[in-house]
Structures are given as structure tokens and as C-alpha cells.
XYZ file of N, CA and C in Angstrom:
681
model
N -35.568 -19.790 33.288
C -36.688 -20.653 32.876
C -36.234 -21.520 31.701
N -36.106 -22.849 31.920
C -35.634 -23.728 30.863
C -36.710 -24.040 29.845
N -36.257 -24.597 28.716
C -37.197 -24.980 27.674
C -38.084 -26.127 28.149
N -39.367 -26.111 27.831
C -40.267 -27.171 28.285
C -39.946 -28.487 27.606
N -40.037 -29.582 28.352
C -39.808 -30.897 27.767
C -41.006 -31.310 26.935
N -40.791 -32.331 26.086
C -41.897 -32.809 25.247
C -43.027 -33.355 26.109
N -42.672 -33.979 27.251
C -43.710 -34.523 28.132
C -44.558 -33.413 28.752
N -43.903 -32.310 29.161
C -44.663 -31.214 29.764
C -45.563 -30.555 28.734
N -45.088 -30.476 27.475
C -45.927 -29.909 26.416
C -47.130 -30.798 26.148
N -46.906 -32.116 26.136
C -48.019 -33.041 25.920
C -49.045 -32.913 27.047
N -48.547 -32.802 28.278
C -49.456 -32.658 29.418
C -50.240 -31.354 29.308
N -49.559 -30.287 28.887
C -50.236 -28.992 28.751
C -51.306 -29.061 27.662
N -50.990 -29.742 26.562
C -51.976 -29.898 25.493
C -53.184 -30.697 25.976
N -52.915 -31.747 26.768
C -54.005 -32.563 27.302
C -54.896 -31.733 28.219
N -54.278 -30.925 29.071
C -55.055 -30.050 29.956
C -55.897 -29.082 29.134
N -55.308 -28.554 28.046
C -56.053 -27.648 27.175
C -57.256 -28.315 26.541
N -57.067 -29.550 26.088
C -58.176 -30.297 25.485
C -59.290 -30.508 26.503
N -58.906 -30.885 27.737
C -59.905 -31.106 28.788
C -60.650 -29.813 29.124
N -59.919 -28.695 29.167
C -60.568 -27.402 29.434
C -61.590 -27.072 28.354
N -61.220 -27.342 27.095
C -62.145 -27.072 25.992
C -63.411 -27.907 26.131
N -63.233 -29.193 26.470
C -64.395 -30.080 26.607
C -65.291 -29.646 27.767
N -64.667 -29.279 28.889
C -65.448 -28.827 30.047
C -66.208 -27.551 29.710
N -65.551 -26.625 29.002
C -66.212 -25.368 28.626
C -67.406 -25.624 27.723
N -67.251 -26.550 26.778
C -68.360 -26.880 25.878
C -69.520 -27.512 26.637
N -69.196 -28.413 27.579
C -70.249 -29.062 28.373
C -70.987 -28.021 29.222
N -70.241 -27.122 29.864
C -70.866 -26.076 30.682
C -71.759 -25.175 29.839
N -71.265 -24.817 28.642
C -72.062 -23.949 27.766
C -73.341 -24.644 27.336
N -73.260 -25.950 27.144
C -74.423 -26.710 26.684
C -75.454 -26.914 27.790
N -74.969 -27.154 29.019
C -75.877 -27.523 30.103
C -76.397 -26.338 30.916
N -75.589 -25.291 31.051
C -75.924 -24.235 32.001
C -76.542 -22.997 31.376
N -76.494 -22.878 30.064
C -77.006 -21.674 29.413
C -78.297 -21.967 28.666
N -79.036 -20.912 28.344
C -80.234 -21.084 27.530
C -79.839 -21.572 26.146
N -80.798 -22.137 25.439
C -80.504 -22.698 24.123
C -79.934 -21.647 23.183
N -80.502 -20.437 23.217
C -80.035 -19.378 22.317
C -78.614 -18.959 22.673
N -78.340 -18.779 23.965
C -76.997 -18.386 24.398
C -75.986 -19.485 24.115
N -76.424 -20.740 24.264
C -75.541 -21.868 24.003
C -75.005 -21.832 22.586
N -75.850 -21.534 21.620
C -75.439 -21.506 20.216
C -74.280 -20.549 20.005
N -74.381 -19.349 20.567
C -73.336 -18.344 20.378
C -72.061 -18.725 21.122
N -72.205 -19.178 22.355
C -71.026 -19.512 23.153
C -70.282 -20.718 22.608
N -71.012 -21.722 22.158
C -70.370 -22.905 21.588
C -69.617 -22.541 20.316
N -70.197 -21.687 19.488
C -69.522 -21.256 18.255
C -68.208 -20.556 18.580
N -68.221 -19.704 19.598
C -67.000 -18.994 19.994
C -65.983 -19.960 20.599
N -66.434 -20.892 21.426
C -65.517 -21.863 22.022
C -64.849 -22.722 20.957
N -65.578 -23.088 19.928
C -65.016 -23.943 18.881
C -63.986 -23.221 18.021
N -64.081 -21.898 17.984
C -63.141 -21.135 17.167
C -61.939 -20.653 17.992
N -61.976 -20.875 19.312
C -60.903 -20.389 20.193
C -60.418 -21.482 21.145
N -60.211 -22.675 20.647
C -59.786 -23.797 21.482
C -58.333 -23.646 21.946
N -58.010 -24.306 23.061
C -56.626 -24.340 23.544
C -55.743 -25.161 22.609
N -56.290 -26.215 22.050
C -55.532 -27.150 21.223
C -56.420 -27.621 20.071
N -55.868 -27.773 18.866
C -54.465 -27.636 18.467
C -54.041 -26.183 18.350
N -52.723 -25.972 18.317
C -52.194 -24.607 18.239
C -52.067 -24.191 16.772
N -53.163 -24.303 16.065
C -53.265 -23.919 14.658
C -54.343 -22.854 14.530
N -54.380 -22.140 13.400
C -55.452 -21.158 13.200
C -56.818 -21.820 13.290
N -57.849 -21.101 13.699
C -59.196 -21.674 13.754
C -59.604 -22.191 12.380
N -60.297 -23.331 12.317
C -60.776 -23.831 11.023
C -61.662 -22.796 10.337
N -61.532 -22.699 9.032
C -62.310 -21.698 8.296
C -63.808 -21.893 8.495
N -64.234 -23.159 8.566
C -65.664 -23.430 8.756
C -66.149 -22.893 10.100
N -65.310 -23.007 11.137
C -65.692 -22.505 12.461
C -65.775 -20.981 12.465
N -64.841 -20.327 11.766
C -64.887 -18.863 11.647
C -66.143 -18.440 10.892
N -66.451 -19.159 9.813
C -67.650 -18.839 9.027
C -68.917 -18.982 9.863
N -68.936 -19.975 10.763
C -70.103 -20.148 11.644
C -70.301 -18.923 12.534
N -69.202 -18.399 13.081
C -69.289 -17.201 13.927
C -69.787 -16.011 13.116
N -69.243 -15.845 11.908
C -69.664 -14.729 11.056
C -71.143 -14.848 10.685
N -71.586 -16.079 10.436
C -72.979 -16.291 10.023
C -73.954 -16.009 11.162
N -73.571 -16.367 12.393
C -74.478 -16.172 13.529
C -74.791 -14.704 13.772
N -73.819 -13.841 13.487
C -74.055 -12.422 13.722
C -74.250 -11.630 12.457
N -74.686 -12.288 11.396
C -74.698 -11.629 10.085
C -75.806 -10.595 9.949
N -77.014 -10.910 10.416
C -78.153 -10.048 10.116
C -78.719 -9.314 11.337
N -78.865 -10.029 12.440
C -79.636 -9.496 13.560
C -78.729 -8.928 14.645
N -79.068 -7.741 15.126
C -78.257 -7.072 16.142
C -78.135 -7.888 17.436
N -79.207 -8.500 17.958
C -79.049 -9.302 19.178
C -78.053 -10.449 18.995
N -78.115 -11.109 17.843
C -77.170 -12.189 17.577
C -75.746 -11.684 17.479
N -75.569 -10.570 16.774
C -74.235 -9.984 16.637
C -73.686 -9.568 17.995
N -74.543 -8.985 18.827
C -74.130 -8.556 20.161
C -73.709 -9.749 21.011
N -74.455 -10.851 20.912
C -74.140 -12.049 21.692
C -72.811 -12.656 21.254
N -72.565 -12.695 19.950
C -71.319 -13.253 19.424
C -70.128 -12.417 19.884
N -70.208 -11.115 19.685
C -69.099 -10.230 20.050
C -68.875 -10.240 21.560
N -69.961 -10.223 22.339
C -69.834 -10.257 23.790
C -69.153 -11.525 24.272
N -69.539 -12.663 23.707
C -68.938 -13.937 24.085
C -67.456 -13.978 23.719
N -67.127 -13.464 22.539
C -65.737 -13.467 22.076
C -64.853 -12.572 22.944
N -65.340 -11.384 23.282
C -64.551 -10.472 24.111
C -64.401 -10.991 25.539
N -65.435 -11.637 26.070
C -65.301 -12.243 27.410
C -64.245 -13.337 27.390
N -64.263 -14.148 26.355
C -63.268 -15.214 26.208
C -61.856 -14.617 26.150
N -61.696 -13.564 25.382
C -60.388 -12.926 25.230
C -59.899 -12.331 26.548
N -60.775 -11.667 27.260
C -60.359 -10.949 28.474
C -60.142 -11.868 29.674
N -60.720 -13.063 29.619
C -60.581 -13.975 30.754
C -59.423 -14.951 30.598
N -58.989 -15.199 29.371
C -57.991 -16.242 29.161
C -56.600 -15.776 29.562
N -55.784 -16.730 29.993
C -54.366 -16.490 30.256
C -53.514 -17.370 29.355
N -54.138 -17.915 28.318
C -53.462 -18.822 27.402
C -53.153 -18.089 26.095
N -51.896 -18.136 25.655
C -51.505 -17.378 24.457
C -52.255 -17.833 23.212
N -52.488 -19.128 23.098
C -53.103 -19.642 21.878
C -54.584 -19.277 21.809
N -55.261 -19.345 22.937
C -56.664 -18.910 22.982
C -56.744 -17.417 22.664
N -55.840 -16.634 23.247
C -55.847 -15.186 23.006
C -55.619 -14.873 21.531
N -54.638 -15.542 20.912
C -54.370 -15.301 19.490
C -55.560 -15.696 18.626
N -56.226 -16.798 18.980
C -57.396 -17.226 18.201
C -58.555 -16.241 18.359
N -58.718 -15.701 19.559
C -59.749 -14.667 19.754
C -59.451 -13.450 18.887
N -58.190 -13.024 18.879
C -57.806 -11.855 18.089
C -57.946 -12.129 16.597
N -57.579 -13.332 16.169
C -57.764 -13.698 14.760
C -59.234 -13.647 14.370
N -60.095 -14.140 15.249
C -61.530 -14.122 14.957
C -62.048 -12.689 14.883
N -61.595 -11.833 15.800
C -61.950 -10.412 15.725
C -61.478 -9.806 14.406
N -60.271 -10.180 13.996
C -59.712 -9.670 12.743
C -60.584 -10.087 11.561
N -61.022 -11.348 11.560
C -61.902 -11.828 10.480
C -63.226 -11.060 10.477
N -63.755 -10.779 11.661
C -65.003 -10.004 11.734
C -64.797 -8.616 11.142
N -63.681 -7.973 11.501
C -63.405 -6.632 10.990
C -63.155 -6.640 9.487
N -62.570 -7.741 8.985
C -62.217 -7.804 7.568
C -63.389 -8.209 6.686
N -64.222 -9.136 7.160
C -65.275 -9.637 6.276
C -66.609 -9.904 6.982
N -66.748 -9.385 8.186
C -68.015 -9.538 8.888
C -69.060 -8.561 8.381
N -70.301 -8.790 8.765
C -71.392 -7.909 8.352
C -71.266 -6.560 9.059
N -71.862 -5.505 8.502
C -71.852 -4.197 9.181
C -72.411 -4.269 10.598
N -73.404 -5.133 10.805
C -73.995 -5.270 12.145
C -72.955 -5.792 13.136
N -72.183 -6.800 12.720
C -71.140 -7.347 13.585
C -70.071 -6.303 13.890
N -69.635 -5.589 12.857
C -68.597 -4.573 13.046
C -69.073 -3.472 13.990
N -70.329 -3.080 13.853
C -70.884 -2.053 14.739
C -70.861 -2.510 16.195
N -71.127 -3.799 16.411
C -71.141 -4.313 17.776
C -69.752 -4.294 18.395
N -68.722 -4.534 17.581
C -67.350 -4.446 18.094
C -67.043 -3.019 18.508
N -67.399 -2.064 17.650
C -67.163 -0.649 17.968
C -67.915 -0.236 19.228
N -69.152 -0.726 19.364
C -69.957 -0.375 20.539
C -69.401 -0.998 21.813
N -68.927 -2.242 21.694
C -68.452 -2.963 22.874
C -67.099 -2.457 23.357
N -66.266 -2.016 22.424
C -64.904 -1.622 22.784
C -64.786 -0.121 22.980
N -65.323 0.654 22.044
C -65.280 2.112 22.172
C -64.009 2.707 21.614
N -64.039 3.995 21.312
C -62.909 4.668 20.668
C -61.845 5.144 21.656
N -61.236 4.207 22.388
C -60.244 4.597 23.385
C -58.948 3.830 23.146
N -57.873 4.333 23.698
C -56.604 3.628 23.597
C -56.643 2.373 24.468
N -55.768 1.406 24.120
C -55.728 0.122 24.835
C -57.114 -0.507 24.875
N -57.778 -0.481 23.711
C -59.167 -0.919 23.622
C -59.360 -2.349 24.106
N -58.431 -3.211 23.755
C -58.574 -4.624 24.086
C -57.946 -4.965 25.436
N -57.233 -4.008 26.018
C -56.700 -4.155 27.375
C -55.782 -5.369 27.512
N -54.880 -5.548 26.536
C -53.959 -6.681 26.570
C -52.503 -6.236 26.657
N -52.262 -4.986 26.994
C -50.886 -4.480 27.020
C -50.034 -5.168 28.084
N -50.668 -5.776 29.071
C -49.923 -6.482 30.125
C -50.090 -7.997 30.040
N -50.599 -8.491 28.922
C -50.858 -9.928 28.803
C -49.545 -10.714 28.831
N -49.509 -11.761 29.648
C -48.361 -12.670 29.686
C -48.830 -14.059 30.092
N -48.385 -15.032 29.319
C -48.608 -16.435 29.657
C -47.265 -16.983 30.131
N -47.158 -17.232 31.421
C -45.883 -17.628 32.018
C -45.753 -19.141 32.153
N -46.508 -19.889 31.363
C -46.488 -21.349 31.492
C -45.115 -21.929 31.187
N -44.432 -21.397 30.169
C -43.098 -21.855 29.804
C -42.430 -20.765 28.953
N -41.143 -20.919 28.620
C -40.448 -19.871 27.853
C -41.093 -19.566 26.507
N -41.632 -20.581 25.843
C -42.261 -20.343 24.542
C -43.506 -19.473 24.677
N -44.365 -19.821 25.624
C -45.590 -19.022 25.781
C -45.264 -17.608 26.265
N -44.187 -17.477 27.043
C -43.750 -16.142 27.467
C -43.366 -15.304 26.252
N -42.607 -15.913 25.328
C -42.185 -15.197 24.114
C -43.377 -14.902 23.209
N -44.264 -15.869 23.056
C -45.411 -15.686 22.161
C -46.383 -14.652 22.734
N -46.331 -14.444 24.047
C -47.170 -13.397 24.650
C -46.895 -12.036 24.024
N -45.651 -11.809 23.597
C -45.314 -10.541 22.936
C -46.086 -10.396 21.631
N -46.332 -11.522 20.962
C -47.122 -11.488 19.726
C -48.584 -11.159 20.027
N -49.097 -11.645 21.144
C -50.474 -11.301 21.544
C -50.585 -9.799 21.778
N -49.640 -9.242 22.535
C -49.687 -7.806 22.845
C -49.563 -6.969 21.571
N -48.647 -7.372 20.701
C -48.453 -6.638 19.445
C -49.684 -6.725 18.552
N -50.239 -7.919 18.402
C -51.402 -8.114 17.527
C -52.595 -7.314 18.043
N -52.786 -7.322 19.354
C -53.878 -6.532 19.935
C -53.682 -5.046 19.639
N -52.441 -4.570 19.734
C -52.163 -3.153 19.465
C -52.428 -2.807 18.002
N -52.095 -3.732 17.090
C -52.373 -3.509 15.660
C -53.880 -3.404 15.425
N -54.642 -4.323 16.015
C -56.096 -4.289 15.842
C -56.693 -3.036 16.479
N -56.128 -2.597 17.601
C -56.603 -1.362 18.228
C -56.418 -0.168 17.297
N -55.266 -0.118 16.632
C -55.028 0.968 15.676
C -56.034 0.905 14.532
N -56.318 -0.316 14.067
C -57.307 -0.471 13.002
C -58.695 -0.034 13.437
N -59.050 -0.351 14.686
C -60.354 0.055 15.216
C -60.452 1.572 15.348
N -59.375 2.197 15.822
C -59.362 3.658 15.924
C -59.510 4.301 14.553
N -58.801 3.758 13.578
C -58.862 4.300 12.223
C -60.256 4.140 11.645
N -60.839 2.950 11.852
C -62.177 2.695 11.322
C -63.209 3.583 12.008
N -63.050 3.785 13.323
C -64.026 4.568 14.086
C -63.993 6.041 13.703
N -62.806 6.561 13.389
C -62.662 7.990 13.137
C -62.685 8.356 11.661
N -62.705 7.343 10.782
C -62.765 7.647 9.358
C -64.129 8.216 9.017
N -64.209 9.199 8.124
C -65.502 9.758 7.738
C -66.332 8.729 7.014
N -67.618 8.669 7.360
C -68.518 7.705 6.735
C -69.205 8.340 5.547
N -70.149 7.635 5.012
C -70.890 8.139 3.870
C -71.712 9.345 4.284
N -72.399 9.931 3.328
C -73.078 11.203 3.564
C -74.059 11.123 4.723
N -74.052 12.201 5.545
C -74.987 12.316 6.653
C -75.600 13.709 6.595
N -76.883 13.780 6.949
C -77.594 15.061 6.955
C -77.518 15.778 5.612
N -77.489 15.009 4.535
C -77.513 15.601 3.207
C -76.167 16.073 2.708
N -75.103 15.963 3.520
C -73.791 16.405 3.084
C -73.095 15.292 2.318
N -72.330 15.655 1.317
C -71.532 14.669 0.604
C -70.281 14.386 1.413
N -69.619 13.278 1.091
C -68.398 12.922 1.798
C -67.352 14.016 1.627
N -67.241 14.547 0.403
C -66.262 15.593 0.142
C -66.505 16.831 0.976
N -67.769 17.177 1.214
C -68.087 18.352 2.015
C -67.751 18.148 3.487
N -67.807 16.901 3.931
C -67.616 16.621 5.352
C -66.149 16.466 5.739
N -65.275 16.197 4.757
C -63.879 15.954 5.082
C -63.141 17.283 5.214
N -62.832 17.686 6.414
C -62.089 18.918 6.648
C -60.594 18.617 6.655
N -59.798 19.671 6.643
C -58.346 19.493 6.714
C -57.956 18.781 8.003
N -58.605 19.146 9.100
C -58.311 18.509 10.386
C -58.619 17.021 10.344
N -59.754 16.677 9.731
C -60.133 15.269 9.620
C -59.092 14.492 8.834
N -58.659 15.061 7.712
C -57.661 14.394 6.884
C -56.348 14.216 7.641
N -55.932 15.244 8.357
C -54.690 15.151 9.118
C -54.798 14.098 10.215
N -55.956 14.058 10.886
C -56.162 13.049 11.926
C -56.104 11.645 11.348
N -56.756 11.470 10.189
C -56.763 10.144 9.577
C -55.372 9.749 9.106
N -54.628 10.709 8.555
C -53.256 10.422 8.140
C -52.404 10.034 9.342
N -52.628 10.718 10.467
C -51.894 10.375 11.680
C -52.189 8.962 12.144
N -53.452 8.557 12.046
C -53.832 7.197 12.432
C -53.237 6.171 11.483
N -53.199 6.496 10.182
C -52.586 5.594 9.204
C -51.103 5.404 9.505
N -50.429 6.518 9.789
C -49.009 6.440 10.138
C -48.826 5.613 11.409
N -49.697 5.836 12.391
C -49.624 5.078 13.630
C -49.808 3.589 13.408
N -50.713 3.230 12.502
C -50.941 1.815 12.226
C -49.725 1.189 11.555
N -49.141 1.892 10.576
C -47.950 1.373 9.900
C -46.805 1.216 10.898
N -46.624 2.209 11.766
C -45.566 2.129 12.777
C -45.781 0.944 13.707
N -47.036 0.714 14.111
C -47.330 -0.397 15.010
C -47.068 -1.730 14.324
N -47.455 -1.850 13.062
C -47.205 -3.083 12.316
C -45.710 -3.364 12.239
N -44.921 -2.310 12.051
C -43.469 -2.467 11.913
C -42.783 -2.802 13.233
N -43.505 -2.749 14.331
C -42.929 -3.042 15.642
C -43.204 -4.482 16.067
N -43.282 -5.378 15.105
C -43.543 -6.787 15.431
C -42.414 -7.340 16.297
N -42.695 -8.340 17.129
C -41.667 -8.902 18.012
C -40.455 -9.400 17.234
N -39.306 -9.368 17.888
C -38.070 -9.792 17.235
C -37.958 -11.304 17.135
N -38.762 -12.018 17.893
C -38.697 -13.489 17.893
C -39.397 -14.048 16.656
N -38.834 -13.717 15.471
C -39.478 -14.092 14.218
C -39.505 -15.599 14.000
N -38.620 -16.349 14.702
C -38.609 -17.799 14.514
C -39.925 -18.434 14.955
N -40.719 -17.704 15.753
C -42.010 -18.251 16.169
C -43.029 -18.243 15.035
N -42.671 -17.639 13.906
C -43.573 -17.692 12.757
C -43.694 -19.108 12.199
N -42.805 -19.997 12.645
C -42.938 -21.398 12.222
C -44.208 -22.021 12.802
N -44.729 -21.434 13.868
C -46.006 -21.886 14.430
C -47.116 -21.377 13.525
N -47.956 -22.280 13.061
C -48.980 -21.912 12.075
C -49.862 -20.757 12.540
N -50.165 -20.725 13.821
C -51.043 -19.681 14.356
C -50.386 -18.302 14.229
N -49.108 -18.217 14.578
C -48.383 -16.946 14.458
C -48.212 -16.574 12.987
N -47.952 -17.578 12.155
C -47.810 -17.326 10.712
C -49.096 -16.743 10.128
N -50.241 -17.252 10.565
C -51.526 -16.734 10.074
C -51.746 -15.295 10.538
N -51.335 -14.998 11.761
C -51.417 -13.617 12.248
C -50.620 -12.696 11.332
N -49.394 -13.089 11.014
C -48.545 -12.263 10.153
C -49.132 -12.133 8.749
N -49.763 -13.187 8.273
C -50.361 -13.134 6.929
C -51.486 -12.101 6.887
N -52.373 -12.139 7.874
C -53.496 -11.197 7.891
C -53.028 -9.760 8.117
N -52.066 -9.584 9.018
C -51.539 -8.237 9.256
C -50.818 -7.729 8.014
N -50.123 -8.636 7.306
C -49.461 -8.246 6.061
C -50.453 -7.759 5.022
N -51.617 -8.412 4.960
C -52.660 -7.959 4.036
C -53.141 -6.559 4.417
N -53.312 -6.319 5.712
C -53.715 -4.985 6.171
C -52.662 -3.941 5.802
N -51.402 -4.315 5.961
C -50.311 -3.383 5.646
C -50.333 -3.003 4.168
N -50.520 -4.002 3.322
C -50.565 -3.717 1.872
C -51.756 -2.827 1.532
N -52.901 -3.060 2.184
C -54.068 -2.214 1.945
C -53.806 -0.783 2.423
N -53.128 -0.653 3.552
C -52.842 0.670 4.104
C -51.909 1.460 3.195
N -50.956 0.762 2.548
C -49.953 1.437 1.736
C -50.442 1.762 0.336
N -51.647 1.334 -0.031
C -52.158 1.634 -1.371
C -52.468 3.117 -1.529
């Protein structure tokens, strides 16, 4: 598989732009007004082109829509996960994962709960272990970053789901943390660090702003984990 020419890349970008416009038009015309708001917000944060991180304002719009009300949070998370699971484009997939990461890092408790409810405490939560974009050699290589990033977020979700929460049934946190719980949590922490350290060898792709942003956010998680 040879390297894509500049003309083929331009054509692919044009097709991506057209797909984004068609998706926005369909969301506007075919869905109810309430559903349109959530779907359009997700589409704007997960465009095919440009291949840059989602604009901060677009991410903030998604976070704001699901900030307070459970139905809104459910609609946002549902739309985002459908987008992620249906796409075969590496850049859309990375943007979906970045948006999920932002929700987990700074979203409201309601939004985070909806992610846990929608995905569940199972391995391969995001179901991207076989993801591949075979459009050209670059997207094939970057697909490894999608699979790795999804695995990192899965480890974070498992850790968050199994970590002991605040007091329940009158028990203090200290009373609820058993030796087994601590060992399980330590195992998950080790698993997350190991997964982070298994980043793809194609580090030269970090020159792409989208991949660089992925590494920046994962690096922040790593530093938090090692504290």
C-alpha cells in the first residue's frame, strides 16, 4: 500500500466535509427539535475534517447540554457512542474518544453516570479492539492509536466504576475499603499504567495535532495516576 498522494488526500478531505454537511442536514430535517440539538452538538465536535482536535467551544457545548438533566445527558452520551461505533474514519473515532475523555475528566456527575450506564463494567467496553481504517497507509497506522486510546479509556472506566465511592448506608469510606478492594484497585491502577505505556510505536504521528492532543490528555491521566 503506497503513500497517498496530495490529490487523493484533498479528495478524501472533500468527501469528509460533504459527509459532515449531509449529516448535519439530516439531523436538522429528520429528527425532533430536541433530538436535533444533541445530535448536531455531537456532529460538530466529531467532524471528518479538519483533522485537528475538536474546538474547545464545541466540547463545552456538549458538556453543557448534559450538565444537569438526566434525559439530556443520556441523549448526548447515546449520540456520541452511536457516532463512535458506526464510524470507520480514524479522525472521527479519535474525536469521539477525545470528547468522551473530556466528559470523564470534567463533565457533570450526571454525564459520567450515563457513560457508565451505557457502557457497563465489562472488558472491551468501547468495542474498538478490531478498529481499522484502511483508506490509506496513514489511516491504517493511526488506527492503532484509536485502538490504544480506547483501551486506555476502558481501563479508566473500569477503575472509576470499581473505585469505592463516598459513604453508603451510614458507613464511612474507611470502613468500606477492604483489603480485597484495595488490591483490586491497585491491580486496575497497574493495568492502566501498563496500557498507557503500550502506546503505538509510530510516534511520528504525534505531529498530527489530533494525535498530539490525545497524548497530552493521556499524559495528564498518567501523572494523576502516579501521584
